mmCIF file of C-alpha atoms and ligand atoms in Angstrom:
data_model
loop_
_atom_site.group_PDB
_atom_site.id
_atom_site.type_symbol
_atom_site.label_atom_id
_atom_site.label_comp_id
_atom_site.label_asym_id
_atom_site.label_seq_id
_atom_site.Cartn_x
_atom_site.Cartn_y
_atom_site.Cartn_z
ATOM 1 C CA UNK A 1 73.608 103.942 73.161
ATOM 2 C CA UNK A 2 72.314 100.415 72.767
ATOM 3 C CA UNK A 3 68.779 100.096 74.101
ATOM 4 C CA UNK A 4 69.130 96.410 74.902
ATOM 5 C CA UNK A 5 71.913 94.313 76.327
ATOM 6 C CA UNK A 6 73.356 91.563 74.149
ATOM 7 C CA UNK A 7 73.712 88.558 76.449
ATOM 8 C CA UNK A 8 74.808 85.253 74.936
ATOM 9 C CA UNK A 9 77.611 83.786 77.094
ATOM 10 C CA UNK A 10 76.604 81.088 79.545
ATOM 11 C CA UNK A 11 79.744 81.147 81.718
ATOM 12 C CA UNK A 12 80.516 83.940 84.170
ATOM 13 C CA UNK A 13 83.817 85.093 82.629
ATOM 14 C CA UNK A 14 82.246 85.194 79.171
ATOM 15 C CA UNK A 15 79.286 87.118 80.542
ATOM 16 C CA UNK A 16 81.568 89.760 82.086
ATOM 17 C CA UNK A 17 83.571 89.934 78.832
ATOM 18 C CA UNK A 18 80.456 90.724 76.825
ATOM 19 C CA UNK A 19 78.763 92.968 79.389
ATOM 20 C CA UNK A 20 81.671 95.221 80.382
ATOM 21 C CA UNK A 21 82.175 96.838 76.937
ATOM 22 C CA UNK A 22 78.427 97.463 76.674
ATOM 23 C CA UNK A 23 78.398 98.964 80.147
ATOM 24 C CA UNK A 24 81.418 101.165 79.429
ATOM 25 C CA UNK A 25 79.762 102.392 76.257
ATOM 26 C CA UNK A 26 76.651 103.354 78.255
ATOM 27 C CA UNK A 27 78.855 105.215 80.765
ATOM 28 C CA UNK A 28 80.702 107.060 78.023
ATOM 29 C CA UNK A 29 77.440 108.485 76.682
ATOM 30 C CA UNK A 30 76.497 110.265 79.927
ATOM 31 C CA UNK A 31 78.279 112.340 82.577
ATOM 32 C CA UNK A 32 75.619 112.386 85.304
ATOM 33 C CA UNK A 33 76.690 110.251 88.257
ATOM 34 C CA UNK A 34 73.252 109.182 89.445
ATOM 35 C CA UNK A 35 72.181 108.195 85.929
ATOM 36 C CA UNK A 36 75.329 106.166 85.404
ATOM 37 C CA UNK A 37 75.200 104.401 88.772
ATOM 38 C CA UNK A 38 71.530 103.591 88.164
ATOM 39 C CA UNK A 39 72.218 102.073 84.751
ATOM 40 C CA UNK A 40 75.245 100.179 86.088
ATOM 41 C CA UNK A 41 73.091 98.574 88.792
ATOM 42 C CA UNK A 42 70.380 97.755 86.232
ATOM 43 C CA UNK A 43 72.838 96.217 83.767
ATOM 44 C CA UNK A 44 74.547 94.036 86.403
ATOM 45 C CA UNK A 45 71.161 92.907 87.722
ATOM 46 C CA UNK A 46 69.921 92.006 84.247
ATOM 47 C CA UNK A 47 73.145 90.314 83.157
ATOM 48 C CA UNK A 48 73.684 88.186 86.263
ATOM 49 C CA UNK A 49 70.306 88.155 88.027
ATOM 50 C CA UNK A 50 71.963 89.133 91.303
ATOM 51 C CA UNK A 51 69.680 89.368 94.347
ATOM 52 C CA UNK A 52 70.775 92.915 95.175
ATOM 53 C CA UNK A 53 73.222 95.175 93.378
ATOM 54 C CA UNK A 54 73.884 98.795 94.146
ATOM 55 C CA UNK A 55 76.020 101.564 95.485
ATOM 56 C CA UNK A 56 76.682 103.349 98.742
ATOM 57 C CA UNK A 57 78.344 106.771 98.487
ATOM 58 C CA UNK A 58 80.575 108.326 101.158
ATOM 59 C CA UNK A 59 78.728 111.445 102.304
ATOM 60 C CA UNK A 60 79.094 113.869 105.192
ATOM 61 C CA UNK A 61 76.397 115.693 107.140
ATOM 62 C CA UNK A 62 77.504 118.839 108.928
ATOM 63 C CA UNK A 63 79.081 118.025 112.278
ATOM 64 C CA UNK A 64 79.015 114.255 111.706
ATOM 65 C CA UNK A 65 81.585 111.732 110.588
ATOM 66 C CA UNK A 66 81.222 110.621 106.959
ATOM 67 C CA UNK A 67 78.984 107.589 106.362
ATOM 68 C CA UNK A 68 78.070 105.333 103.466
ATOM 69 C CA UNK A 69 74.662 106.450 102.177
ATOM 70 C CA UNK A 70 72.433 104.349 99.928
ATOM 71 C CA UNK A 71 72.707 105.327 96.252
ATOM 72 C CA UNK A 72 71.194 103.801 93.057
ATOM 73 C CA UNK A 73 70.452 100.085 93.396
ATOM 74 C CA UNK A 74 68.345 97.203 92.087
ATOM 75 C CA UNK A 75 66.712 94.775 94.483
ATOM 76 C CA UNK A 76 64.797 94.816 97.751
ATOM 77 C CA UNK A 77 64.631 97.658 100.262
ATOM 78 C CA UNK A 78 68.057 98.258 101.846
ATOM 79 C CA UNK A 79 69.682 99.932 104.848
ATOM 80 C CA UNK A 80 70.270 103.611 104.130
ATOM 81 C CA UNK A 81 73.370 104.449 106.225
ATOM 82 C CA UNK A 82 76.463 102.441 107.163
ATOM 83 C CA UNK A 83 79.217 103.646 109.480
ATOM 84 C CA UNK A 84 82.930 103.515 108.662
ATOM 85 C CA UNK A 85 84.300 100.075 109.578
ATOM 86 C CA UNK A 86 80.819 98.521 110.036
ATOM 87 C CA UNK A 87 79.463 95.588 108.069
ATOM 88 C CA UNK A 88 81.028 94.319 104.877
ATOM 89 C CA UNK A 89 80.585 97.689 103.154
ATOM 90 C CA UNK A 90 82.070 99.779 105.957
ATOM 91 C CA UNK A 91 84.963 97.335 106.307
ATOM 92 C CA UNK A 92 85.761 97.468 102.573
ATOM 93 C CA UNK A 93 85.735 101.271 102.911
ATOM 94 C CA UNK A 94 88.053 101.224 105.949
ATOM 95 C CA UNK A 95 90.404 98.614 104.515
ATOM 96 C CA UNK A 96 90.311 100.144 101.013
ATOM 97 C CA UNK A 97 90.001 96.755 99.354
ATOM 98 C CA UNK A 98 87.524 94.394 97.769
ATOM 99 C CA UNK A 99 85.927 91.929 100.182
ATOM 100 C CA UNK A 100 84.595 88.605 98.947
ATOM 101 C CA UNK A 101 82.360 87.005 101.590
ATOM 102 C CA UNK A 102 81.375 83.379 100.810
ATOM 103 C CA UNK A 103 79.040 83.133 103.830
ATOM 104 C CA UNK A 104 77.714 86.348 105.340
ATOM 105 C CA UNK A 105 76.845 84.547 108.590
ATOM 106 C CA UNK A 106 80.557 84.012 109.135
ATOM 107 C CA UNK A 107 81.465 87.689 108.611
ATOM 108 C CA UNK A 108 81.608 89.392 112.033
ATOM 109 C CA UNK A 109 79.341 92.441 112.027
ATOM 110 C CA UNK A 110 77.660 91.670 108.713
ATOM 111 C CA UNK A 111 74.649 93.971 108.299
ATOM 112 C CA UNK A 112 71.682 91.883 107.200
ATOM 113 C CA UNK A 113 69.515 94.200 105.117
ATOM 114 C CA UNK A 114 67.762 91.027 103.934
ATOM 115 C CA UNK A 115 67.790 87.626 105.630
ATOM 116 C CA UNK A 116 67.798 86.075 102.138
ATOM 117 C CA UNK A 117 71.308 87.325 101.362
ATOM 118 C CA UNK A 118 73.890 84.526 101.821
ATOM 119 C CA UNK A 119 77.080 85.757 100.127
ATOM 120 C CA UNK A 120 78.385 89.140 99.117
ATOM 121 C CA UNK A 121 81.124 91.102 97.314
ATOM 122 C CA UNK A 122 81.946 94.735 98.039
ATOM 123 C CA UNK A 123 84.269 96.702 95.730
ATOM 124 C CA UNK A 124 85.491 100.193 96.675
ATOM 125 C CA UNK A 125 85.488 103.037 94.154
ATOM 126 C CA UNK A 126 88.463 105.381 94.562
ATOM 127 C CA UNK A 127 88.554 109.096 93.730
ATOM 128 C CA UNK A 128 90.686 109.413 90.574
ATOM 129 C CA UNK A 129 92.670 112.305 92.046
ATOM 130 C CA UNK A 130 92.931 111.853 95.816
ATOM 131 C CA UNK A 131 92.604 108.067 95.968
ATOM 132 C CA UNK A 132 90.010 108.386 98.773
ATOM 133 C CA UNK A 133 87.174 105.856 98.800
ATOM 134 C CA UNK A 134 84.157 107.725 97.395
ATOM 135 C CA UNK A 135 81.707 104.824 97.147
ATOM 136 C CA UNK A 136 81.350 101.067 97.260
ATOM 137 C CA UNK A 137 79.673 98.709 94.833
ATOM 138 C CA UNK A 138 77.823 96.048 96.847
ATOM 139 C CA UNK A 139 76.413 92.837 95.351
ATOM 140 C CA UNK A 140 74.459 90.227 97.309
ATOM 141 C CA UNK A 141 73.495 86.692 96.356
ATOM 142 C CA UNK A 142 70.847 84.299 97.668
ATOM 143 C CA UNK A 143 73.391 81.460 97.320
ATOM 144 C CA UNK A 144 76.527 80.734 99.336
ATOM 145 C CA UNK A 145 79.942 81.291 97.693
ATOM 146 C CA UNK A 146 78.632 83.072 94.599
ATOM 147 C CA UNK A 147 81.589 85.418 94.203
ATOM 148 C CA UNK A 148 85.216 84.635 93.387
ATOM 149 C CA UNK A 149 88.331 86.065 91.757
ATOM 150 C CA UNK A 150 86.537 86.410 88.409
ATOM 151 C CA UNK A 151 83.975 88.770 89.956
ATOM 152 C CA UNK A 152 86.689 90.652 91.792
ATOM 153 C CA UNK A 153 88.739 91.073 88.605
ATOM 154 C CA UNK A 154 85.945 92.417 86.409
ATOM 155 C CA UNK A 155 84.194 94.467 89.089
ATOM 156 C CA UNK A 156 87.458 96.211 89.980
ATOM 157 C CA UNK A 157 87.878 97.126 86.297
ATOM 158 C CA UNK A 158 84.310 98.459 86.379
ATOM 159 C CA UNK A 159 85.079 100.405 89.561
ATOM 160 C CA UNK A 160 88.009 102.144 87.876
ATOM 161 C CA UNK A 161 85.724 103.130 84.962
ATOM 162 C CA UNK A 162 83.219 104.589 87.440
ATOM 163 C CA UNK A 163 85.782 106.562 89.435
ATOM 164 C CA UNK A 164 85.826 109.488 86.971
ATOM 165 C CA UNK A 165 82.221 110.232 87.993
ATOM 166 C CA UNK A 166 83.661 111.767 91.182
ATOM 167 C CA UNK A 167 86.380 113.824 89.363
HETATM 168 N N1 SME B 201 75.352 93.547 103.942
HETATM 169 C C1 SME B 201 75.930 94.867 103.839
HETATM 170 C C2 SME B 201 74.893 95.936 104.016
HETATM 171 C C3 SME B 201 74.294 96.423 102.748
HETATM 172 S S1 SME B 201 73.106 95.404 102.116
HETATM 173 O O1 SME B 201 73.666 94.073 101.881
HETATM 174 C C4 SME B 201 72.458 95.986 100.714
HETATM 175 C C5 SME B 201 77.036 95.019 104.879
HETATM 176 O O2 SME B 201 77.234 94.151 105.741
HETATM 177 O O3 SME B 201 77.720 96.034 104.833
#
């Protein structure tokens, strides 16, 4: 695997185009889920300098409803557990779709892990067999309206590459 990312593009689409193949090649060299989620968060953070990038995995404790539980991430301290249907992450889980939030203050129920976060994108990861949501990829920005259809497009491709980690 490459030890360093090659980052030359200055526009967002170009940056995704050069980063995704490098990321996929890192994923192909390892089967461990934690290792791969950790490197994915690190690569996205380095490539785009996002404020916070990481994963929440759907997990169940005995006798309790499943929750989203904090998984590998890059950025400041974050909330550890999110209920189904709560916040941007829990809503993306419940609605089984990517949510692009231009202004988190206008998202009812947004969970503010950091007051510095202004906009957010949450992309579900689906189990390759059952189609259940197994995790979400959450990215936060310090700026308003950071995320758009370009992010959605490439991050959904990334999500489908990650899904086999739950096979
Ligand atoms: N803002 C998220 C919570 C997770 S943190 O941003 C890392 C939400 O509303 O679900």
